[in-house]
Each structure stands twice: as structure tokens, then as C-alpha cells.
PDB file of C-alpha atoms in Angstrom:
ATOM      1  CA  MET A 397     100.536  86.111 144.419  1.00 32.00           C
ATOM      2  CA  PRO A 398      96.951  87.563 142.678  1.00 37.00           C
ATOM      3  CA  THR A 399      97.731  87.182 139.142  1.00 38.00           C
ATOM      4  CA  GLY A 400      95.055  89.303 138.251  1.00 51.00           C
ATOM      5  CA  PRO A 401      93.747  93.010 138.354  1.00 65.00           C
ATOM      6  CA  SER A 402      93.411  93.972 142.056  1.00 76.00           C
ATOM      7  CA  PRO A 403      89.898  95.261 143.107  1.00 80.00           C
ATOM      8  CA  THR A 404      91.329  98.929 143.694  1.00 79.00           C
ATOM      9  CA  ALA A 405      92.377  98.774 139.809  1.00 79.00           C
ATOM     10  CA  ARG A 406      89.433  97.519 138.573  1.00 85.00           C
ATOM     11  CA  ALA A 407      87.432 100.620 140.049  1.00 86.00           C
ATOM     12  CA  LEU A 408      89.219 103.080 138.998  1.00 83.00           C
ATOM     13  CA  ARG A 409      88.880 101.065 135.356  1.00 86.00           C
ATOM     14  CA  ALA A 410      85.320 101.376 135.540  1.00 88.00           C
ATOM     15  CA  LEU A 411      85.673 104.950 136.826  1.00 87.00           C
ATOM     16  CA  GLU A 412      87.737 105.753 133.523  1.00 84.00           C
ATOM     17  CA  ILE A 413      85.032 104.084 131.613  1.00 88.00           C
ATOM     18  CA  LEU A 414      82.187 105.616 132.695  1.00 88.00           C
ATOM     19  CA  GLN A 415      83.724 108.464 131.916  1.00 83.00           C
ATOM     20  CA  ALA A 416      84.236 107.493 128.286  1.00 82.00           C
ATOM     21  CA  ARG A 417      80.956 106.540 127.791  1.00 87.00           C
ATOM     22  CA  PRO A 418      78.268 107.637 130.016  1.00 86.00           C
ATOM     23  CA  GLY A 419      74.810 105.274 130.525  1.00 88.00           C
ATOM     24  CA  THR A 420      77.226 102.329 130.462  1.00 91.00           C
ATOM     25  CA  THR A 421      74.695  99.103 131.735  1.00 91.00           C
ATOM     26  CA  ALA A 422      76.174  97.013 134.162  1.00 90.00           C
ATOM     27  CA  ASP A 423      76.287  94.390 131.345  1.00 91.00           C
ATOM     28  CA  GLN A 424      78.512  96.134 129.526  1.00 92.00           C
ATOM     29  CA  LEU A 425      80.436  97.008 132.742  1.00 92.00           C
ATOM     30  CA  ALA A 426      81.265  93.962 133.535  1.00 91.00           C
ATOM     31  CA  SER A 427      82.233  92.581 130.241  1.00 92.00           C
ATOM     32  CA  ALA A 428      84.605  95.346 130.070  1.00 90.00           C
ATOM     33  CA  LEU A 429      86.014  95.048 132.933  1.00 90.00           C
ATOM     34  CA  GLY A 430      85.944  90.808 132.461  1.00 89.00           C
ATOM     35  CA  VAL A 431      84.047  89.778 135.827  1.00 91.00           C
ATOM     36  CA  THR A 432      80.251  88.898 136.802  1.00 92.00           C
ATOM     37  CA  GLU A 433      77.941  91.559 136.243  1.00 92.00           C
ATOM     38  CA  ARG A 434      77.549  91.383 140.421  1.00 92.00           C
ATOM     39  CA  ALA A 435      81.235  91.933 140.651  1.00 92.00           C
ATOM     40  CA  ALA A 436      80.596  95.396 138.063  1.00 91.00           C
ATOM     41  CA  ARG A 437      78.218  96.208 140.782  1.00 91.00           C
ATOM     42  CA  ARG A 438      80.764  96.150 143.994  1.00 91.00           C
ATOM     43  CA  TYR A 439      82.900  97.913 141.791  1.00 91.00           C
ATOM     44  CA  VAL A 440      80.316 100.854 141.322  1.00 91.00           C
ATOM     45  CA  GLY A 441      79.328 100.755 144.970  1.00 91.00           C
ATOM     46  CA  ILE A 442      83.485 100.986 146.236  1.00 90.00           C
ATOM     47  CA  LEU A 443      83.606 104.203 143.867  1.00 88.00           C
ATOM     48  CA  ARG A 444      79.925 105.596 145.229  1.00 87.00           C
ATOM     49  CA  GLU A 445      81.695 104.462 148.823  1.00 87.00           C
ATOM     50  CA  ALA A 446      84.837 106.482 147.596  1.00 80.00           C
ATOM     51  CA  GLY A 447      82.279 110.039 147.444  1.00 80.00           C
ATOM     52  CA  ILE A 448      82.100 109.467 143.629  1.00 84.00           C
ATOM     53  CA  PRO A 449      78.515 110.099 142.823  1.00 86.00           C
ATOM     54  CA  VAL A 450      77.864 107.364 140.211  1.00 89.00           C
ATOM     55  CA  GLU A 451      73.642 107.936 139.089  1.00 90.00           C
ATOM     56  CA  SER A 452      72.213 105.151 137.283  1.00 86.00           C
ATOM     57  CA  ALA A 453      68.907 105.136 135.197  1.00 83.00           C
ATOM     58  CA  ARG A 454      66.924 101.885 134.416  1.00 78.00           C
ATOM     59  CA  GLY A 455      65.372 101.428 131.078  1.00 68.00           C
ATOM     60  CA  PRO A 456      66.070 101.007 127.808  1.00 66.00           C
ATOM     61  CA  TYR A 457      68.161 104.174 128.032  1.00 62.00           C
ATOM     62  CA  GLY A 458      69.405 103.541 131.447  1.00 72.00           C
ATOM     63  CA  GLY A 459      73.012 102.751 132.671  1.00 88.00           C
ATOM     64  CA  TYR A 460      76.019 104.527 134.599  1.00 90.00           C
ATOM     65  CA  ARG A 461      77.066 108.113 134.213  1.00 87.00           C
ATOM     66  CA  LEU A 462      79.173 110.496 136.503  1.00 85.00           C
ATOM     67  CA  GLY A 463      76.849 112.919 138.657  1.00 81.00           C
ATOM     68  CA  ARG A 464      77.340 116.455 137.408  1.00 70.00           C
ATOM     69  CA  GLY A 465      80.490 118.166 138.732  1.00 62.00           C
ATOM     70  CA  THR A 466      82.367 115.637 139.109  1.00 63.00           C
ATOM     71  CA  ARG A 467      86.068 115.796 140.080  1.00 61.00           C
ATOM     72  CA  LEU A 468      87.991 113.355 138.802  1.00 59.00           C
ATOM     73  CA  PRO A 469      91.458 112.108 139.945  1.00 60.00           C
ATOM     74  CA  PRO A 470      94.154 112.569 138.070  1.00 63.00           C
ATOM     75  CA  VAL A 471      94.710 109.817 134.711  1.00 67.00           C
ATOM     76  CA  VAL A 472      95.144 106.766 135.393  1.00 70.00           C
ATOM     77  CA  PHE A 473      97.523 104.729 132.901  1.00 77.00           C
ATOM     78  CA  THR A 474      98.395 100.676 132.927  1.00 76.00           C
ATOM     79  CA  GLN A 475     101.510  99.682 132.113  1.00 80.00           C
ATOM     80  CA  GLU A 476     100.750  98.588 128.458  1.00 84.00           C
ATOM     81  CA  GLN A 477      98.910 101.698 127.918  1.00 84.00           C
ATOM     82  CA  ALA A 478     102.072 103.810 129.029  1.00 85.00           C
ATOM     83  CA  LEU A 479     104.210 101.880 127.121  1.00 87.00           C
ATOM     84  CA  GLY A 480     102.329 102.051 124.156  1.00 88.00           C
ATOM     85  CA  LEU A 481     101.770 105.866 124.406  1.00 87.00           C
ATOM     86  CA  VAL A 482     105.709 105.957 124.069  1.00 86.00           C
ATOM     87  CA  MET A 483     106.123 103.585 121.521  1.00 87.00           C
ATOM     88  CA  ALA A 484     103.503 105.438 119.315  1.00 85.00           C
ATOM     89  CA  VAL A 485     104.888 108.958 120.283  1.00 85.00           C
ATOM     90  CA  LEU A 486     108.737 107.666 119.193  1.00 83.00           C
ATOM     91  CA  ASP A 487     107.424 106.223 116.171  1.00 79.00           C
ATOM     92  CA  GLY A 488     105.860 109.228 115.012  1.00 77.00           C
ATOM     93  CA  GLN A 489     108.395 111.665 116.280  1.00 80.00           C
ATOM     94  CA  PRO A 490     111.833 110.095 116.527  1.00 80.00           C
ATOM     95  CA  ALA A 491     113.092 113.288 117.392  1.00 82.00           C
ATOM     96  CA  ALA A 492     111.592 113.331 120.552  1.00 83.00           C
ATOM     97  CA  ILE A 493     113.922 111.355 122.369  1.00 83.00           C
ATOM     98  CA  ASP A 494     115.538 114.774 122.786  1.00 83.00           C
ATOM     99  CA  PRO A 495     114.273 116.036 126.010  1.00 78.00           C
ATOM    100  CA  ASP A 496     115.093 119.552 124.159  1.00 82.00           C
ATOM    101  CA  ASP A 497     112.384 118.469 121.306  1.00 85.00           C
ATOM    102  CA  LEU A 498     109.106 120.341 122.140  1.00 84.00           C
ATOM    103  CA  VAL A 499     107.254 117.006 121.926  1.00 86.00           C
ATOM    104  CA  GLY A 500     109.829 115.097 124.108  1.00 87.00           C
ATOM    105  CA  ALA A 501     109.842 117.596 126.575  1.00 88.00           C
ATOM    106  CA  ALA A 502     105.853 116.681 126.360  1.00 88.00           C
ATOM    107  CA  LEU A 503     106.833 113.102 126.364  1.00 89.00           C
ATOM    108  CA  ALA A 504     109.120 114.035 129.974  1.00 88.00           C
ATOM    109  CA  LYS A 505     106.276 115.264 131.117  1.00 87.00           C
ATOM    110  CA  VAL A 506     103.788 112.284 131.146  1.00 86.00           C
ATOM    111  CA  ILE A 507     106.256 110.246 131.696  1.00 87.00           C
ATOM    112  CA  ARG A 508     107.142 112.009 135.655  1.00 86.00           C
ATOM    113  CA  ALA A 509     103.634 112.152 135.791  1.00 81.00           C
ATOM    114  CA  LEU A 510     103.527 108.513 135.618  1.00 82.00           C
ATOM    115  CA  PRO A 511     103.122 106.690 139.042  1.00 78.00           C
ATOM    116  CA  GLU A 512     106.822 105.242 140.143  1.00 81.00           C
ATOM    117  CA  THR A 513     106.619 101.644 138.731  1.00 81.00           C
ATOM    118  CA  ILE A 514     105.050 102.060 135.519  1.00 83.00           C
ATOM    119  CA  GLY A 515     106.896 105.982 134.715  1.00 84.00           C
ATOM    120  CA  ARG A 516     109.898 103.996 135.432  1.00 87.00           C
ATOM    121  CA  GLN A 517     109.753 101.347 132.666  1.00 87.00           C
ATOM    122  CA  ALA A 518     108.112 104.475 130.171  1.00 86.00           C
ATOM    123  CA  ALA A 519     111.335 106.272 131.244  1.00 87.00           C
ATOM    124  CA  ALA A 520     114.006 103.147 130.421  1.00 88.00           C
ATOM    125  CA  LEU A 521     112.201 102.626 126.888  1.00 85.00           C
ATOM    126  CA  ARG A 522     112.515 105.923 126.130  1.00 83.00           C
ATOM    127  CA  ALA A 523     116.213 106.109 127.187  1.00 84.00           C
ATOM    128  CA  HIS A 524     117.556 102.841 125.662  1.00 77.00           C
ATOM    129  CA  VAL A 525     115.465 102.810 122.235  1.00 79.00           C
ATOM    130  CA  SER A 526     117.093 104.415 119.281  1.00 76.00           C
ATOM    131  CA  ALA A 527     114.740 106.012 116.112  1.00 72.00           C
ATOM    132  CA  ALA A 528     115.780 106.336 112.775  1.00 73.00           C
ATOM    133  CA  SER A 529     113.819 109.502 111.411  1.00 69.00           C
ATOM    134  CA  ASP A 530     111.624 108.811 108.688  1.00 68.00           C
ATOM    135  CA  ARG A 531     112.671 110.097 105.694  1.00 64.00           C
ATOM    136  CA  ARG A 532     109.059 110.839 104.199  1.00 64.00           C
ATOM    137  CA  SER A 533     107.752 112.466 106.715  1.00 67.00           C
ATOM    138  CA  ALA A 534     107.031 116.007 107.766  1.00 72.00           C
ATOM    139  CA  ARG A 535     106.300 118.182 111.219  1.00 77.00           C
ATOM    140  CA  PRO A 536     103.980 120.239 110.409  1.00 86.00           C
ATOM    141  CA  ASP A 537     104.075 123.646 112.299  1.00 86.00           C
ATOM    142  CA  PRO A 538     101.519 123.206 116.106  1.00 84.00           C
ATOM    143  CA  ALA A 539      99.971 126.605 115.934  1.00 87.00           C
ATOM    144  CA  THR A 540      98.976 125.873 112.148  1.00 90.00           C
ATOM    145  CA  MET A 541      97.670 122.487 112.548  1.00 89.00           C
ATOM    146  CA  SER A 542      95.474 123.686 115.810  1.00 88.00           C
ATOM    147  CA  THR A 543      93.998 126.434 113.183  1.00 90.00           C
ATOM    148  CA  LEU A 544      93.366 124.155 110.670  1.00 92.00           C
ATOM    149  CA  VAL A 545      91.772 121.602 113.323  1.00 91.00           C
ATOM    150  CA  ALA A 546      89.555 124.285 114.905  1.00 90.00           C
ATOM    151  CA  ALA A 547      88.307 125.659 111.234  1.00 93.00           C
ATOM    152  CA  VAL A 548      87.681 121.837 110.222  1.00 93.00           C
ATOM    153  CA  ALA A 549      85.516 121.399 113.661  1.00 92.00           C
ATOM    154  CA  ASP A 550      83.800 125.282 113.133  1.00 92.00           C
ATOM    155  CA  ARG A 551      83.301 124.744 109.577  1.00 95.00           C
ATOM    156  CA  ARG A 552      84.917 127.718 108.952  1.00 95.00           C
ATOM    157  CA  ARG A 553      86.484 128.741 105.603  1.00 96.00           C
ATOM    158  CA  VAL A 554      90.057 130.277 105.638  1.00 97.00           C
ATOM    159  CA  LEU A 555      92.642 131.229 103.668  1.00 97.00           C
ATOM    160  CA  ILE A 556      95.874 130.058 103.526  1.00 96.00           C
ATOM    161  CA  THR A 557      99.346 130.822 102.082  1.00 97.00           C
ATOM    162  CA  TYR A 558     101.107 128.124 100.246  1.00 95.00           C
ATOM    163  CA  ARG A 559     104.629 127.314  99.308  1.00 92.00           C
ATOM    164  CA  ALA A 560     105.264 124.231  96.685  1.00 82.00           C
ATOM    165  CA  GLU A 561     108.129 122.211  96.611  1.00 75.00           C
ATOM    166  CA  SER A 562     109.397 124.448  93.676  1.00 75.00           C
ATOM    167  CA  GLY A 563     109.370 127.403  95.930  1.00 84.00           C
ATOM    168  CA  GLU A 564     106.263 129.060  94.186  1.00 87.00           C
ATOM    169  CA  GLN A 565     103.818 131.084  96.545  1.00 92.00           C
ATOM    170  CA  TRP A 566     100.165 131.575  96.590  1.00 92.00           C
ATOM    171  CA  ASP A 567      96.917 131.945  98.355  1.00 95.00           C
ATOM    172  CA  ALA A 568      93.871 130.236  98.513  1.00 95.00           C
ATOM    173  CA  GLU A 569      90.990 130.166  99.817  1.00 97.00           C
ATOM    174  CA  VAL A 570      89.128 126.567 101.265  1.00 97.00           C
ATOM    175  CA  ASP A 571      86.835 125.001 102.856  1.00 97.00           C
ATOM    176  CA  PRO A 572      88.903 122.946 104.975  1.00 96.00           C
ATOM    177  CA  TRP A 573      87.060 118.930 105.126  1.00 95.00           C
ATOM    178  CA  ALA A 574      89.659 117.587 107.195  1.00 93.00           C
ATOM    179  CA  VAL A 575      93.114 116.885 108.126  1.00 92.00           C
ATOM    180  CA  VAL A 576      94.427 113.244 106.956  1.00 91.00           C
ATOM    181  CA  VAL A 577      97.553 111.464 108.214  1.00 86.00           C
ATOM    182  CA  ARG A 578      98.867 109.699 105.620  1.00 80.00           C
ATOM    183  CA  TYR A 579     102.372 107.285 105.632  1.00 73.00           C
ATOM    184  CA  GLY A 580     104.311 110.633 108.282  1.00 75.00           C
ATOM    185  CA  ARG A 581     103.001 113.388 106.314  1.00 82.00           C
ATOM    186  CA  TRP A 582      99.694 115.777 107.315  1.00 88.00           C
ATOM    187  CA  TYR A 583      97.040 116.617 104.590  1.00 91.00           C
ATOM    188  CA  LEU A 584      94.985 119.324 104.532  1.00 94.00           C
ATOM    189  CA  LEU A 585      91.749 117.795 102.501  1.00 94.00           C
ATOM    190  CA  CYS A 586      89.682 120.983 101.164  1.00 95.00           C
ATOM    191  CA  HIS A 587      87.575 122.415  98.485  1.00 95.00           C
ATOM    192  CA  SER A 588      89.626 125.210  96.808  1.00 94.00           C
ATOM    193  CA  HIS A 589      87.506 128.527  95.433  1.00 94.00           C
ATOM    194  CA  ARG A 590      90.624 128.894  93.547  1.00 89.00           C
ATOM    195  CA  ALA A 591      90.727 126.619  91.441  1.00 88.00           C
ATOM    196  CA  ASP A 592      87.221 125.221  92.154  1.00 92.00           C
ATOM    197  CA  ALA A 593      88.029 122.001  92.717  1.00 89.00           C
ATOM    198  CA  ILE A 594      89.014 119.496  95.757  1.00 90.00           C
ATOM    199  CA  ARG A 595      92.880 120.383  96.543  1.00 90.00           C
ATOM    200  CA  THR A 596      94.905 118.364  98.741  1.00 89.00           C
ATOM    201  CA  TYR A 597      97.444 120.262 100.792  1.00 91.00           C
ATOM    202  CA  ARG A 598     100.443 119.152 102.645  1.00 90.00           C
ATOM    203  CA  VAL A 599     100.198 121.024 106.266  1.00 92.00           C
ATOM    204  CA  ASP A 600     103.948 121.435 106.376  1.00 92.00           C
ATOM    205  CA  ARG A 601     104.105 123.516 103.432  1.00 94.00           C
ATOM    206  CA  ILE A 602     101.603 125.876 104.909  1.00 95.00           C
ATOM    207  CA  ARG A 603     103.169 129.124 105.361  1.00 95.00           C
ATOM    208  CA  ALA A 604      99.965 131.268 107.092  1.00 94.00           C
ATOM    209  CA  THR A 605      96.383 130.799 108.170  1.00 95.00           C
ATOM    210  CA  ARG A 606      93.714 133.330 108.439  1.00 94.00           C
ATOM    211  CA  HIS A 607      90.165 132.816 109.523  1.00 92.00           C
ATOM    212  CA  THR A 608      87.491 134.216 107.180  1.00 94.00           C
ATOM    213  CA  PRO A 609      83.654 135.116 108.143  1.00 93.00           C
ATOM    214  CA  HIS A 610      82.353 132.561 106.165  1.00 95.00           C
ATOM    215  CA  GLY A 611      80.763 128.363 106.669  1.00 96.00           C
ATOM    216  CA  PHE A 612      80.766 125.962 104.722  1.00 96.00           C
ATOM    217  CA  THR A 613      79.380 122.388 104.604  1.00 94.00           C
ATOM    218  CA  PRO A 614      81.156 119.266 103.730  1.00 92.00           C
ATOM    219  CA  PRO A 615      79.911 116.557 101.447  1.00 93.00           C
ATOM    220  CA  ASP A 616      77.440 114.098 103.346  1.00 91.00           C
ATOM    221  CA  ASP A 617      79.317 111.444 102.373  1.00 90.00           C
ATOM    222  CA  LEU A 618      82.751 112.052 103.104  1.00 91.00           C
ATOM    223  CA  ASP A 619      85.339 109.629 103.607  1.00 92.00           C
ATOM    224  CA  PRO A 620      88.587 111.581 104.174  1.00 92.00           C
ATOM    225  CA  VAL A 621      90.947 109.187 103.543  1.00 87.00           C
ATOM    226  CA  ALA A 622      89.804 107.630 100.640  1.00 85.00           C
ATOM    227  CA  ALA A 623      88.878 111.305  99.063  1.00 87.00           C
ATOM    228  CA  LEU A 624      92.751 111.914  99.792  1.00 87.00           C
ATOM    229  CA  GLU A 625      93.990 109.403  98.089  1.00 80.00           C
ATOM    230  CA  GLU A 626      91.446 109.461  95.194  1.00 79.00           C
ATOM    231  CA  ASN A 627      93.126 113.266  94.534  1.00 81.00           C
ATOM    232  CA  LEU A 628      96.409 112.858  95.551  1.00 78.00           C
ATOM    233  CA  GLY A 629      96.815 111.874  91.752  1.00 74.00           C
ATOM    234  CA  THR A 630      94.492 114.506  90.187  1.00 75.00           C
ATOM    235  CA  GLY A 631      95.446 118.355  89.593  1.00 75.00           C
ATOM    236  CA  TRP A 632      99.410 117.986  89.409  1.00 80.00           C
ATOM    237  CA  LYS A 633     101.089 119.922  86.518  1.00 84.00           C
ATOM    238  CA  TYR A 634     102.127 116.973  84.531  1.00 91.00           C
ATOM    239  CA  LEU A 635      99.317 114.860  82.752  1.00 92.00           C
ATOM    240  CA  THR A 636     100.146 110.652  82.696  1.00 94.00           C
ATOM    241  CA  ARG A 637      98.584 108.315  80.501  1.00 95.00           C
ATOM    242  CA  VAL A 638      99.854 104.618  80.722  1.00 97.00           C
ATOM    243  CA  VAL A 639      98.264 101.610  78.816  1.00 97.00           C
ATOM    244  CA  PHE A 640      98.807  98.666  80.778  1.00 97.00           C
ATOM    245  CA  HIS A 641      98.834  95.307  78.639  1.00 95.00           C
ATOM    246  CA  ALA A 642      97.083  93.650  81.437  1.00 95.00           C
ATOM    247  CA  PRO A 643      93.312  93.138  82.369  1.00 95.00           C
ATOM    248  CA  ARG A 644      92.560  95.940  85.392  1.00 94.00           C
ATOM    249  CA  GLU A 645      92.136  93.275  87.639  1.00 93.00           C
ATOM    250  CA  LYS A 646      95.671  92.358  87.308  1.00 95.00           C
ATOM    251  CA  VAL A 647      97.120  95.846  87.621  1.00 95.00           C
ATOM    252  CA  ALA A 648      94.557  97.394  89.780  1.00 92.00           C
ATOM    253  CA  PRO A 649      96.280  95.398  93.165  1.00 92.00           C
ATOM    254  CA  TRP A 650     100.004  97.401  91.732  1.00 93.00           C
ATOM    255  CA  VAL A 651      98.457 100.713  91.727  1.00 90.00           C
ATOM    256  CA  ARG A 652      98.407 103.304  94.479  1.00 83.00           C
ATOM    257  CA  PRO A 653      95.417 105.588  94.358  1.00 79.00           C
ATOM    258  CA  PRO A 654      98.097 108.928  93.743  1.00 82.00           C
ATOM    259  CA  MET A 655      99.306 107.185  90.629  1.00 89.00           C
ATOM    260  CA  GLY A 656      95.290 108.307  88.982  1.00 88.00           C
ATOM    261  CA  ARG A 657      92.426 106.900  87.913  1.00 88.00           C
ATOM    262  CA  LEU A 658      92.563 103.154  86.650  1.00 90.00           C
ATOM    263  CA  GLU A 659      90.269 102.195  83.717  1.00 92.00           C
ATOM    264  CA  PRO A 660      89.343  99.411  81.910  1.00 93.00           C
ATOM    265  CA  ASP A 661      89.784  98.631  78.256  1.00 92.00           C
ATOM    266  CA  GLY A 662      88.938  95.596  76.875  1.00 91.00           C
ATOM    267  CA  ASP A 663      91.725  92.975  77.757  1.00 93.00           C
ATOM    268  CA  ARG A 664      93.683  96.220  78.707  1.00 95.00           C
ATOM    269  CA  CYS A 665      93.599  98.987  81.054  1.00 96.00           C
ATOM    270  CA  VAL A 666      94.131 102.422  81.260  1.00 96.00           C
ATOM    271  CA  LEU A 667      96.248 104.927  84.460  1.00 95.00           C
ATOM    272  CA  VAL A 668      95.108 108.046  83.926  1.00 93.00           C
ATOM    273  CA  GLY A 669      96.100 110.844  86.208  1.00 90.00           C
ATOM    274  CA  SER A 670      98.813 113.426  87.095  1.00 90.00           C
ATOM    275  CA  THR A 671     102.482 113.852  88.821  1.00 90.00           C
ATOM    276  CA  ARG A 672     104.329 116.993  90.230  1.00 85.00           C
ATOM    277  CA  ASN A 673     107.337 114.497  89.977  1.00 91.00           C
ATOM    278  CA  PRO A 674     107.621 112.379  86.798  1.00 94.00           C
ATOM    279  CA  ALA A 675     110.903 111.126  87.944  1.00 94.00           C
ATOM    280  CA  MET A 676     109.600 109.965  91.136  1.00 93.00           C
ATOM    281  CA  TYR A 677     106.690 108.194  89.050  1.00 94.00           C
ATOM    282  CA  ALA A 678     109.104 106.558  86.676  1.00 95.00           C
ATOM    283  CA  GLN A 679     111.151 105.210  89.392  1.00 93.00           C
ATOM    284  CA  GLU A 680     108.984 104.665  92.627  1.00 91.00           C
ATOM    285  CA  TRP A 681     105.641 103.326  91.100  1.00 93.00           C
ATOM    286  CA  LEU A 682     105.657 102.471  87.189  1.00 95.00           C
ATOM    287  CA  ALA A 683     108.837 100.747  87.496  1.00 93.00           C
ATOM    288  CA  THR A 684     107.351  98.506  90.213  1.00 92.00           C
ATOM    289  CA  VAL A 685     104.252  97.342  88.308  1.00 95.00           C
ATOM    290  CA  PRO A 686     105.057  93.400  86.695  1.00 95.00           C
ATOM    291  CA  PHE A 687     103.140  94.170  83.761  1.00 96.00           C
ATOM    292  CA  ASP A 688     104.097  95.827  80.004  1.00 95.00           C
ATOM    293  CA  PHE A 689     102.855  99.294  79.302  1.00 96.00           C
ATOM    294  CA  VAL A 690     103.257 102.503  76.992  1.00 96.00           C
ATOM    295  CA  VAL A 691     103.405 105.654  78.533  1.00 96.00           C
ATOM    296  CA  GLU A 692     101.028 107.861  76.029  1.00 95.00           C
ATOM    297  CA  GLU A 693     101.298 111.226  78.131  1.00 91.00           C
ATOM    298  CA  GLY A 694     102.753 112.980  78.727  1.00 91.00           C
ATOM    299  CA  PRO A 695     106.613 113.903  77.849  1.00 95.00           C
ATOM    300  CA  GLU A 696     107.836 114.442  80.734  1.00 96.00           C
ATOM    301  CA  LEU A 697     106.644 111.048  81.876  1.00 96.00           C
ATOM    302  CA  ARG A 698     108.089 109.489  78.698  1.00 96.00           C
ATOM    303  CA  ALA A 699     111.718 111.249  79.359  1.00 96.00           C
ATOM    304  CA  ALA A 700     111.603 109.993  82.960  1.00 96.00           C
ATOM    305  CA  VAL A 701     110.741 106.327  81.962  1.00 96.00           C
ATOM    306  CA  ALA A 702     113.270 106.563  79.501  1.00 96.00           C
ATOM    307  CA  THR A 703     116.176 107.881  82.145  1.00 96.00           C
ATOM    308  CA  VAL A 704     114.907 104.792  84.054  1.00 95.00           C
ATOM    309  CA  ALA A 705     115.367 102.276  80.806  1.00 94.00           C
ATOM    310  CA  ALA A 706     118.752 103.378  79.752  1.00 94.00           C
ATOM    311  CA  ARG A 707     120.057 103.154  83.390  1.00 93.00           C
ATOM    312  CA  PHE A 708     118.954  99.863  84.287  1.00 91.00           C
ATOM    313  CA  SER A 709     120.342  98.792  80.493  1.00 90.00           C
ATOM    314  CA  LYS A 710     123.692 100.436  81.468  1.00 90.00           C
ATOM    315  CA  ALA A 711     123.313  97.924  84.809  1.00 90.00           C
ATOM    316  CA  LEU A 712     123.569  94.328  82.094  1.00 85.00           C
ATOM    317  CA  PRO A 713     126.764  93.324  81.432  1.00 84.00           C
ATOM    318  CA  PRO A 714     127.498  92.301  77.589  1.00 79.00           C
ATOM    319  CA  PRO A 715     126.829  89.169  76.607  1.00 74.00           C
ATOM    320  CA  ALA A 716     129.698  86.573  75.879  1.00 71.00           C
ATOM    321  CA  PRO A 717     130.692  85.815  73.124  1.00 73.00           C
ATOM    322  CA  GLY A 718     128.555  83.090  70.818  1.00 65.00           C
ATOM    323  CA  THR A 719     125.778  82.985  73.724  1.00 60.00           C
ATOM    324  CA  GLY A 720     123.566  84.844  71.214  1.00 56.00           C
ATOM    325  CA  TRP A 721     121.992  86.700  74.336  1.00 54.00           C
ATOM    326  CA  THR A 722     120.880  89.910  74.415  1.00 53.00           C
ATOM    327  CA  ALA A 723     119.514  92.647  76.829  1.00 47.00           C
ATOM    328  CA  ARG A 724     115.439  93.221  76.012  1.00 47.00           C
TER     329      ARG A 724
END
């Protein structure tokens, strides 16, 4: 019994590579297929015999490419690719287990289109796996997402209607720089003309999106993920300033970018930022940092830290008589 891919499977894989990377050389094709260069040329010959026009060009910018107007066969998945796709969908949207779910219905169509042997395993994976929903994730409206992605691609300014967690709602004209997925949540990274500053908006809280006739040019050195992380800790309602009694290099690994900007201050360091939720900032972020600190700003964060401290103090039993032990 042969243990490796069949010649037919390798030829289809070669077709997939040429479709994705026009200009692939024989050497690159051989490396991708795990065969010799001579064998790679043979698979190109098989494609040509099947009536698929594969053109070749010599020189430093040469290589193989599919001819214009080539009609490709349906998309072909390997078993690993099919199972990986199902796993990624269920990991991102656990509700896709249900065939009545929007994404679940789309996943069912993909599974039905797979060859029987591969489709059977993909269907079994979907039928017998259980997925717990991520409490932190939030699914944006596909229509809103489509409009935003098109605006990012076209570099077209949009007018959005945004509803904050507090219920406050407002309109903002923004230059949509990028859409970023972070820990199960989708964010719009943009320049807000309303605030004249960089802003991050959760896409699931955008209630309406309208195109405008104005274009924009994003920053040349834009790193969407880094910019999002940096700006998640700025522009919120409650200012924060925390002084840690430890040098910056020791505290930095414990500080998430949304907590703010960490600045050195001699043998100490200072964390400056803002938050929309002081209680979460105190309970989930500051409480995990293993260094002494003092909250200098603002009053809301100080109150939240006091609440956490009181709750932890109540969790300790009173000292036994005569031990001299006291809670600190």
C-alpha cells in the first residue's frame, strides 16, 4: 500500500500552488510538493495533458502560471485542511454546531461539498464535539462588517453610529484604518474626526455605517495590531495613574497594553492610562501584578482598589489567640 500522496493528488496540489502563487519556479514547486524538480515538471505535464493551460517563462522573473481564462476545478481540501477548517469555525463560533446558525448553515454547505471520505470525518467532528461559548467574544453583524471592510479596502471615510456599553449613542465620522480581531472581539481601528484622535470601536456596538464621498490615506508605518493594543488604554472616561515600587523592566511583563503606558521613574515606574471600567481594572488587571503599588489617579480606580482590598481582607480568618499574627 502506498503511504504518500498519489500522483493525482500531487498534480491537484500543484494546480492549487500555481493558482495561489503565479510565477512559481520548478524548484519552488518541487520544494512545496516534497519531490524532485524533475518530478515537479512531470506534474506540470500531467496538468497540461488534462487540458489545463500552464504557461512557463524563462529568466529571473519567469516560472509557471496558469493561462488566462483557465477554468479551475472545485476547491479541493486535504483531510487535515478540512478538519482544521471545522475546528477553526467551531473555536471562533461555538454556535456553528447548530445547523440553524448563520455560520453553521454555511459550514454545513462546505461539509456537503467535500468528498465522501473527507466529508464524513468533518461531519463527525462537528456532530460529536462540544464547544463552550467565550463570554468575552462578541459577534458583529455581517452586513456591518462587510461595509467596514469595503471602506478599509477602498480607503473611504465612513459615518458610524456607535452605542457604548452605558447606552450612550453618538455619530462619528471616521477614517477606517483596519479591522482587528482580538481575543474573540472585533475592533475598528480608525481616526475619529469627532475626537480628532485615534479611536478603537467594537464592531458589535456599531449600529449603522454609511459611506461618505471623502477618501483618506492611512499612516505609512501602520501596524494595526500594535496600534490597537496601544490605543485600547487611552481615550476612556476614567483616568488612571499607578506607581509601582519596582523598576520598569520587572513590571512590564505583567502589564497589558490596554492598561496604559508604562514609564520609568528611577527605581520605580508609573502606569498612565484610562479605563471605562475601574472595577475590572482593579480586579482583573492590577490584582495580578505581583509588586507593591500606589494608585495616584483617579478617585474611581482608588475606590475600586479599596473594594477589592476589603473583600480580600474579609476572606482571611481572624488570627488565633496568642499567635501575634495579623493580616496585612
